[in-house]
Amino acid sequence: MLQHGTQLGGKRLRPALLLLSGIAVGSLGPDHIVLGSVVEMVHTATLIHDDVLDEAETRRHVATINARWNEHTSILVGDYLFAQSFRLAATLSSTEACRMVGEAARLVCEGELRQVLARDVLNISEEDYFAMIRGKTAELCRVACELGAKYSGGTEATVEAMGCYGDSLGVAFQIADDFLDLWGDDSTVGKTLGTDIGQGKMTLPLIRLRETVPAPQWNEICKILTGPVDDRLAGAMPFLQKSDARLYTQRVAESFKERAIRSLDCLPESEAKRSLVKLAQFSVDRRF
Amino acid sequence: MLQHGTQLGGKRLRPALLLLSGIAVGSLGPDHIVLGSVVEMVHTATLIHDDVLDEAETRRHVATINARWNEHTSILVGDYLFAQSFRLAATLSSTEACRMVGEAARLVCEGELRQVLARDVLNISEEDYFAMIRGKTAELCRVACELGAKYSGGTEATVEAMGCYGDSLGVAFQIADDFLDLWGDDSTVGKTLGTDIGQGKMTLPLIRLRETVPAPQWNEICKILTGPVDDRLAGAMPFLQKSDARLYTQRVAESFKERAIRSLDCLPESEAKRSLVKLAQFSVDRRF
């Protein structure tokens, strides 16, 4: 089951961030390898539980654990991975990594809880939206970069700058995810489009739409967003296309990408730094 | 939600074991209080996820989180508690408690996974049964007693003896739980009887029944155990009553209770030691 679970993750973004941050700041040691595994395990645990929440059948063209086995198994395999990741973090010499990973995992759950409780709440603010995605996506990217820098002997200022890079990249990455759910190509994205809108999740394009259309038109859109699940994407799309929601979402994602790249100013030039810049660009420009 | 979650736990057995073990071996410090909270939080997290697995509506006469909110919320609140418990364990000065709690949590999940995969498998051995209940119930009791003793400065031999006490008490406790699911009084047990048999879980009384009835009769019982869920308890009960399953189960639980009490022989007489003896007796003699 765990072997199957490892196929569900795709990009290995978080360990890549951790290792590249470590190389960009100093040099890698065995602790970086352990911590890269720890953050990916925490992430995989949350993906497995997400697939239960979303009743997803496939992820990245592979059957989810709930589809291949059942929900019970998914919940327990996710719990197993959580426990194992903490046990692994505790093999390092100090409690610092345990504290940082534990706190990040707690904030990921908090972000996801906020999102579940905000389902079908169409009037959530942009601020609420950012609080949710900071927790559910950016937090683990932030802590990956911080750990990478810290375990390479980075100064407090450098660790903080790398944390800011990870946070901004994570936010940009999630906005791009929300963008792809509406305007992606389902054969390259690897999951069904319109999932967010079907689940009553208000993402940035919809919030922008709400903020820019006249009230009577928004009432009409609300009926679509709370109507039959399968009609929502097609129903809302003409309104989205007429608005500036697509352009606005891209612009906001770009601004977080720029912020991420600026956070790297404190680092000397290196191949690792250039890779981090490319990762920030990829987080926004990707098609999957 | 977390406040509601704290009402679902009942006996606070694990923190009681941790604190009493600490007092019986030496004296309590602030770390014991932290660790008592940690083990109870891990336990509560597993209860919340169990209630999702069992689709339980109430626990100890209180609405479960999945009944009061929904499954999604339950999964995330459980995850939140897991993460928070590890973060709390990491506030202590060394990684030892993180390692022990992480490993115990991993074994709890492994025990539960074994049980889920053994559903409707009517030929599991007594050995498999003990492996499952050691993981899902005894492990966290064992680690609670070990932590209590260790943080009171107990020698390696004392810590091991206390671990053996916790393990034996946990096994006895779970056998009593399985016993009560068949022969308890549902108004005092606080949950519906026959849940195990309804979920296709082979517990010790059923394993004993299988080992002692002639093959043709067992075939008849198999039809009942795989038949309509609501008819299983009433259908199997006459066979159980005619066999020695009830007496055998009580005898095995008693033997683990005795083993737990014998493990305490290395401790000097004290009020805490007497309480630990009483807890071992209670784990078997209880009606709830």
XYZ file of C-alpha atoms in Angstrom:
576
model
C 0.000 0.000 0.000
C 2.782 2.418 0.892
C 4.539 1.602 -2.383
C 1.310 2.383 -4.195
C 1.038 5.614 -2.170
C 4.446 6.800 -3.371
C 3.164 6.678 -6.959
C 0.447 9.209 -6.116
C 2.901 12.036 -5.470
C 4.226 13.575 -8.618
C 6.636 16.438 -8.585
C 8.485 15.821 -5.287
C 8.373 19.619 -5.010
C 8.933 19.814 -1.239
C 12.070 17.629 -1.048
C 13.384 19.476 -4.131
C 12.851 22.791 -2.315
C 14.547 21.465 0.808
C 17.609 20.078 -0.994
C 18.026 23.065 -3.333
C 17.689 25.490 -0.395
C 20.374 23.511 1.431
C 22.777 23.596 -1.543
C 22.071 27.271 -2.280
C 22.892 28.238 1.333
C 25.770 25.852 2.082
C 26.276 22.147 1.557
C 24.116 19.067 2.082
C 24.497 16.571 4.922
C 22.664 13.316 5.750
C 20.045 15.269 7.779
C 18.827 16.953 4.578
C 18.021 13.558 3.063
C 16.071 12.508 6.165
C 14.167 15.812 6.266
C 13.400 15.694 2.534
C 11.769 12.299 3.124
C 9.918 13.625 6.184
C 8.274 16.555 4.360
C 7.310 14.380 1.377
C 5.770 11.781 3.721
C 3.710 14.430 5.503
C 2.607 15.735 2.091
C 1.720 12.234 0.824
C -0.301 11.606 4.011
C -2.342 14.753 3.355
C -2.846 13.757 -0.325
C -4.142 10.314 0.695
C -6.595 11.903 3.123
C -7.562 14.554 0.529
C -8.497 11.777 -1.880
C -10.886 10.375 0.749
C -12.394 13.830 1.292
C -12.756 14.407 -2.454
C -13.852 10.806 -3.165
C -11.233 10.951 -5.933
C -10.841 7.857 -8.124
C -7.495 8.744 -9.701
C -4.578 11.034 -8.974
C -1.950 11.619 -11.648
C -3.547 8.822 -13.715
C -3.053 6.285 -10.872
C -5.922 4.749 -8.856
C -6.167 6.395 -5.396
C -5.850 4.217 -2.294
C -9.561 4.667 -1.538
C -10.414 3.513 -5.077
C -7.968 0.574 -5.096
C -8.695 -0.548 -1.495
C -11.254 1.450 0.507
C -11.766 4.556 2.636
C -10.850 2.806 5.883
C -7.517 1.774 4.459
C -6.856 5.297 3.150
C -7.461 6.901 6.517
C -5.147 4.444 8.270
C -2.393 4.536 5.635
C -2.409 8.352 5.890
C -2.204 8.132 9.695
C 0.593 5.580 9.383
C 2.592 7.949 7.162
C 2.041 10.868 9.565
C 3.313 8.791 12.492
C 6.242 7.425 10.505
C 7.283 10.885 9.324
C 7.423 12.154 12.912
C 9.323 9.080 14.054
C 11.816 9.717 11.263
C 12.169 13.423 12.167
C 12.897 12.302 15.741
C 15.979 10.366 14.591
C 17.836 13.685 14.189
C 19.915 14.971 17.081
C 17.697 17.857 18.265
C 13.959 18.385 18.653
C 14.039 21.445 16.377
C 13.004 19.629 13.179
C 10.247 17.727 15.072
C 8.875 21.028 16.345
C 9.010 22.697 12.927
C 7.499 19.738 11.039
C 4.859 19.152 13.740
C 3.836 22.809 13.657
C 3.747 22.850 9.836
C 1.583 19.701 9.769
C -0.758 21.292 12.313
C -1.118 24.405 10.125
C -1.739 22.267 7.022
C -4.643 20.560 8.846
C -5.930 23.926 10.068
C -5.900 25.268 6.483
C -7.750 22.223 5.219
C -10.294 22.465 8.054
C -10.905 26.130 7.199
C -11.537 25.036 3.612
C -13.971 22.263 4.572
C -15.890 24.664 6.823
C -15.969 27.270 4.020
C -17.616 24.906 1.532
C -20.583 26.525 -0.208
C -19.816 29.792 1.595
C -19.817 32.086 -1.432
C -18.967 35.307 0.399
C -15.550 34.396 1.805
C -13.012 37.210 1.494
C -9.742 37.188 -0.418
C -8.087 37.337 3.002
C -9.829 34.093 4.081
C -8.789 32.522 0.786
C -5.124 33.391 1.354
C -5.271 32.125 4.958
C -6.577 28.776 3.654
C -4.028 28.279 0.891
C -1.151 29.496 3.091
C -2.030 26.669 5.480
C -2.910 23.872 3.128
C -0.151 24.413 0.531
C 2.402 27.119 1.362
C 3.220 26.066 4.925
C 4.973 22.816 4.039
C 6.905 24.566 1.223
C 7.944 27.262 3.679
C 9.177 24.786 6.291
C 10.988 22.711 3.619
C 13.012 25.776 2.546
C 13.658 26.834 6.153
C 14.870 23.357 7.121
C 17.113 23.151 4.048
C 18.745 26.500 4.890
C 18.976 25.853 8.631
C 20.641 22.439 8.261
C 23.233 24.022 5.949
C 24.182 26.477 8.685
C 22.282 29.463 7.276
C 22.007 32.596 9.456
C 18.659 33.509 11.002
C 18.135 36.151 8.286
C 18.887 33.651 5.497
C 16.563 31.016 7.014
C 13.812 33.655 7.213
C 14.407 34.752 3.599
C 14.229 31.130 2.424
C 11.011 30.689 4.440
C 9.576 33.734 2.650
C 10.636 32.216 -0.706
C 8.883 28.912 0.130
C 5.749 30.673 1.351
C 5.470 32.863 -1.765
C 6.198 29.965 -4.106
C 3.586 27.828 -2.289
C 0.926 30.546 -2.592
C 1.761 31.052 -6.292
C 1.660 27.269 -6.814
C -1.809 26.952 -5.246
C -3.226 29.901 -7.203
C -1.927 28.204 -10.376
C -3.631 24.990 -9.191
C -6.929 26.829 -8.788
C -6.388 28.429 -12.220
C -5.740 25.041 -13.880
C -8.920 23.611 -12.333
C -10.845 26.102 -14.498
C -8.631 26.761 -17.531
C -6.322 23.724 -17.648
C -6.326 20.877 -20.139
C -7.673 17.813 -18.330
C -5.418 15.403 -20.227
C -2.267 17.167 -18.962
C -3.593 18.260 -15.533
C -4.268 14.594 -14.666
C -7.543 15.209 -12.862
C -11.101 16.211 -13.724
C -11.508 19.956 -14.290
C -14.067 21.964 -12.321
C -13.558 19.882 -9.160
C -13.267 22.976 -6.951
C -16.421 24.593 -8.303
C -18.217 21.235 -7.991
C -17.221 21.033 -4.330
C -18.358 24.561 -3.505
C -14.801 25.833 -3.038
C -14.458 29.571 -3.652
C -11.107 30.065 -5.372
C -9.466 33.345 -6.411
C -11.082 33.583 -9.899
C -14.569 33.226 -8.388
C -13.838 35.723 -5.622
C -12.624 38.203 -8.258
C -15.740 37.552 -10.334
C -17.950 38.241 -7.304
C -16.084 41.489 -6.565
C -16.440 42.831 -10.116
C -19.907 41.870 -11.422
C -23.079 43.862 -10.608
C -25.150 42.427 -7.735
C -28.063 41.074 -9.863
C -25.641 39.170 -12.072
C -23.877 37.742 -8.988
C -27.230 36.453 -7.724
C -27.635 34.630 -11.022
C -24.115 33.143 -10.675
C -24.869 32.079 -7.063
C -27.750 29.956 -8.362
C -25.324 28.203 -10.700
C -22.683 27.705 -7.975
C -25.216 26.125 -5.629
C -27.079 24.259 -8.385
C -26.454 20.775 -9.842
C -22.756 19.911 -9.464
C -22.244 18.787 -13.059
C -23.661 22.030 -14.511
C -21.580 24.433 -12.463
C -18.389 24.669 -14.558
C -20.214 25.137 -17.869
C -22.694 27.550 -16.255
C -20.109 29.782 -14.601
C -17.551 29.775 -17.460
C -19.257 32.416 -19.697
C -19.335 34.843 -16.730
C -15.690 34.117 -15.916
C -14.661 34.652 -19.538
C -16.464 37.993 -19.759
C -14.786 39.208 -16.538
C -11.121 39.915 -15.853
C -10.957 36.972 -13.398
C -8.543 34.977 -15.552
C -6.129 37.867 -16.084
C -6.406 38.993 -12.445
C -5.647 35.480 -11.144
C -2.603 35.219 -13.406
C -1.421 38.643 -12.244
C -1.721 37.771 -8.556
C 0.118 34.464 -9.117
C 2.847 36.366 -10.988
C 3.242 38.826 -8.116
C 3.826 35.970 -5.638
C 6.302 34.426 -8.076
C 8.169 37.742 -8.221
C 8.124 37.968 -4.426
C 9.569 34.462 -4.193
C 12.395 35.310 -6.613
C 13.176 38.583 -4.789
C 13.553 36.606 -1.519
C 16.556 34.877 -3.104
C 18.454 38.198 -3.496
C 20.430 37.480 -0.311
C 21.974 34.327 -1.819
C 25.192 34.248 -3.878
C 24.783 33.203 -7.523
C 24.865 29.419 -7.985
C 23.287 26.648 -10.014
C 21.032 25.802 -7.051
C 19.828 29.417 -6.854
C 19.052 29.404 -10.588
C 17.080 26.177 -10.087
C 15.094 27.821 -7.280
C 14.286 30.729 -9.603
C 13.162 28.257 -12.281
C 11.028 26.387 -9.730
C 9.274 29.654 -8.830
C 8.625 30.302 -12.530
C 7.430 26.723 -13.045
C 5.023 26.973 -10.099
C 3.074 29.597 -12.084
C 3.749 28.714 -15.733
C 3.044 24.977 -15.470
C 0.290 23.165 -17.369
C -0.011 20.287 -14.837
C -14.561 20.898 17.614
C -11.536 20.012 19.712
C -13.507 20.756 22.865
C -16.214 18.424 21.614
C -13.511 15.847 20.852
C -12.287 15.865 24.446
C -15.750 14.735 25.565
C -15.446 11.579 23.481
C -12.621 10.155 25.565
C -13.796 8.604 28.776
C -11.440 6.987 31.216
C -8.206 8.915 30.521
C -6.560 5.529 31.044
C -3.286 6.345 29.240
C -2.430 9.561 31.118
C -3.433 7.804 34.354
C -1.002 4.984 33.529
C 1.750 7.485 32.689
C 1.346 9.547 35.855
C 0.913 6.563 38.196
C 3.955 4.848 36.649
C 5.929 8.041 37.231
C 4.875 8.298 40.881
C 5.392 4.580 41.527
C 8.966 4.762 40.187
C 10.047 8.181 41.485
C 8.446 11.603 41.445
C 6.576 13.634 38.842
C 7.980 16.593 36.935
C 6.438 18.965 34.371
C 7.472 16.607 31.513
C 5.038 13.968 32.825
C 2.139 16.394 32.439
C 3.160 17.199 28.836
C 3.569 13.508 27.975
C 0.254 12.571 29.615
C -1.418 15.094 27.299
C 0.530 13.792 24.305
C -0.560 10.150 24.715
C -4.195 11.130 25.323
C -4.164 13.346 22.201
C -2.785 10.503 20.070
C -5.461 8.212 21.526
C -8.249 10.752 20.895
C -7.037 11.174 17.290
C -7.343 7.411 16.739
C -10.823 7.369 18.365
C -12.022 10.158 16.057
C -10.747 8.243 13.006
C -12.201 4.964 14.379
C -15.611 6.614 14.536
C -15.316 7.465 10.827
C -14.304 3.875 10.030
C -17.161 2.475 12.122
C -19.651 5.122 10.968
C -20.437 5.463 14.682
C -23.146 7.949 15.689
C -22.342 8.148 19.396
C -19.438 7.369 21.687
C -19.956 7.333 25.440
C -23.447 8.805 24.880
C -21.998 11.863 23.041
C -22.473 12.531 19.296
C -19.292 11.650 17.364
C -17.564 14.361 15.293
C -18.662 12.655 12.056
C -22.283 12.641 13.311
C -22.244 16.232 14.620
C -20.244 17.660 11.672
C -19.185 15.285 8.902
C -16.584 12.721 7.839
C -14.313 15.309 6.245
C -14.140 17.258 9.462
C -13.442 14.094 11.476
C -10.508 13.093 9.299
C -8.967 16.563 9.533
C -9.598 17.026 13.264
C -7.906 13.651 13.866
C -4.947 14.687 11.698
C -4.797 18.012 13.535
C -4.590 16.228 16.887
C -1.861 13.875 15.616
C 0.228 16.830 14.426
C -0.388 18.808 17.597
C 0.567 15.864 19.814
C 3.924 15.497 18.047
C 4.539 19.229 18.189
C 3.884 19.073 21.938
C 6.204 16.071 22.404
C 8.902 18.084 20.597
C 8.783 20.799 23.283
C 10.701 18.457 25.629
C 14.485 18.716 25.752
C 15.410 15.492 23.901
C 14.039 13.616 20.880
C 13.521 10.447 22.934
C 9.824 11.034 23.695
C 9.166 12.037 20.044
C 10.752 8.794 18.876
C 8.827 6.659 21.373
C 5.465 8.338 20.741
C 6.015 8.377 16.943
C 6.860 4.684 16.955
C 3.876 3.837 19.189
C 1.515 5.808 16.922
C 2.941 3.971 13.900
C 2.288 0.598 15.574
C -1.257 1.650 16.523
C -1.966 2.417 12.833
C -0.357 -0.858 11.787
C -2.590 -2.784 14.248
C -5.685 -1.026 12.943
C -4.661 -1.669 9.324
C -4.214 -5.368 10.122
C -7.725 -5.364 11.566
C -9.269 -3.630 8.540
C -7.555 -6.083 6.183
C -8.743 -9.021 8.339
C -12.411 -8.040 8.071
C -14.599 -11.022 7.161
C -11.552 -13.284 7.335
C -12.997 -15.963 9.610
C -9.895 -18.149 9.808
C -7.463 -15.700 11.440
C -5.339 -17.309 14.132
C -5.179 -16.400 17.815
C -1.651 -15.196 17.059
C -2.954 -12.730 14.420
C -5.598 -11.587 16.899
C -2.986 -10.816 19.551
C -0.772 -9.010 17.007
C -3.732 -6.780 16.106
C -4.801 -5.885 19.657
C -1.169 -5.419 20.794
C -0.875 -2.730 18.107
C -4.218 -1.032 18.294
C -4.659 -0.989 22.089
C -1.679 -2.244 24.101
C 1.073 -0.258 22.386
C -0.008 3.170 23.614
C -0.545 1.775 27.156
C 2.942 0.267 27.031
C 4.591 3.501 25.911
C 2.625 5.531 28.501
C 4.006 3.357 31.328
C 7.527 3.378 29.873
C 7.518 7.187 29.524
C 6.187 7.627 33.072
C 8.964 5.422 34.494
C 11.725 6.849 32.281
C 10.939 10.480 33.122
C 11.051 9.607 36.818
C 14.613 8.336 36.406
C 13.747 4.615 36.394
C 16.511 2.141 35.510
C 16.386 0.338 32.178
C 15.068 -2.797 33.920
C 12.310 -0.825 35.680
C 11.292 0.935 32.456
C 11.093 -2.459 30.744
C 9.033 -3.946 33.588
C 6.615 -1.007 33.420
C 6.369 -1.455 29.639
C 5.475 -5.113 30.213
C 2.820 -4.019 32.750
C 1.306 -1.568 30.221
C 1.365 -4.123 27.421
C -0.317 -6.836 29.526
C -2.910 -4.420 30.906
C -3.644 -3.169 27.376
C -4.147 -6.697 26.040
C -6.388 -7.571 29.020
C -8.318 -4.328 28.477
C -8.953 -5.076 24.795
C -10.019 -8.683 25.471
C -12.501 -7.294 28.034
C -13.699 -4.826 25.362
C -14.317 -7.691 22.945
C -16.063 -9.617 25.751
C -18.345 -6.661 26.568
C -19.300 -6.291 22.889
C -20.959 -9.724 23.212
C -21.952 -10.066 26.867
C -22.074 -6.473 28.128
C -25.105 -4.408 29.049
C -25.587 -1.815 26.311
C -26.876 0.846 28.700
C -23.631 0.759 30.735
C -21.213 -0.047 27.860
C -22.330 3.155 26.082
C -22.322 1.686 22.586
C -24.362 -0.781 20.563
C -23.538 -4.432 21.328
C -22.494 -6.819 18.577
C -20.637 -4.120 16.647
C -17.565 -6.333 16.167
C -19.549 -9.291 14.862
C -21.520 -6.921 12.620
C -18.270 -5.604 11.131
C -16.830 -9.039 10.482
C -14.181 -8.714 13.206
C -13.016 -12.044 14.588
C -12.484 -11.551 18.318
C -11.179 -14.058 20.868
C -14.588 -15.611 21.766
C -15.310 -16.354 18.090
C -11.825 -17.733 17.495
C -12.292 -20.023 20.517
C -15.699 -21.080 19.226
C -14.179 -21.967 15.838
C -11.415 -23.979 17.503
C -13.818 -26.038 19.617
C -16.934 -26.812 17.552
C -17.109 -29.680 15.016
C -16.493 -28.618 11.389
C -20.115 -28.961 10.133
C -21.333 -26.736 12.955
C -18.641 -24.163 12.163
C -19.844 -24.072 8.552
C -23.320 -23.242 9.864
C -21.860 -20.469 12.063
C -19.864 -19.079 9.091
C -23.133 -18.559 7.208
C -24.429 -16.511 10.145
C -21.189 -14.480 10.453
C -21.274 -13.565 6.768
C -25.072 -13.181 6.616
C -27.238 -10.095 7.261
C -25.448 -7.797 9.724
C -28.403 -7.316 12.058
C -28.974 -11.076 12.507
C -25.389 -12.019 13.341
C -25.320 -11.411 17.106
C -28.611 -13.199 17.808
C -27.673 -16.016 15.414
C -24.224 -16.681 16.860
C -25.147 -16.268 20.538
C -26.694 -19.741 21.106
C -23.507 -21.354 19.753
C -21.330 -19.119 21.920
C -23.418 -19.921 25.018
C -23.183 -23.672 24.419
C -19.370 -23.443 24.038
C -16.738 -22.498 26.603
C -15.914 -19.300 24.646
C -17.164 -17.001 27.398
C -15.232 -18.741 30.171
C -12.120 -19.142 27.990
C -12.102 -15.431 27.094
C -12.446 -14.460 30.749
C -9.624 -16.836 31.677
C -7.251 -15.426 29.035
C -8.063 -11.836 30.116
C -7.402 -12.858 33.747
C -4.023 -14.343 32.810
C -2.929 -11.047 31.202
C -4.179 -9.182 34.258
C -2.065 -11.464 36.489
C 0.944 -10.938 34.209
C 0.473 -7.165 34.473
C 0.342 -7.310 38.278
C 3.418 -9.570 38.445
C 5.366 -6.996 36.386
C 4.950 -4.585 39.289
C 6.890 -6.880 41.664
C 10.073 -4.826 41.153
C 8.439 -1.705 42.602
C 8.435 -0.791 46.315
C 5.009 -0.754 48.002
C 3.205 2.593 47.558
C -0.238 4.056 47.021
C 0.612 4.531 43.315
C 1.578 0.855 42.992
C -1.707 -0.185 44.633
C -3.562 2.043 42.156
C -1.746 0.355 39.253
C -2.811 -3.059 40.640
C -6.413 -1.805 40.872
C -6.241 -0.452 37.298
C -5.150 -3.891 36.059
C -8.075 -5.475 37.922
C -10.481 -2.842 36.598
C -9.314 -3.416 33.006
C -10.791 -6.923 33.215
C -13.625 -6.594 35.764
C -15.236 -3.459 34.330
C -18.779 -3.288 32.972
C -18.102 -0.308 30.630
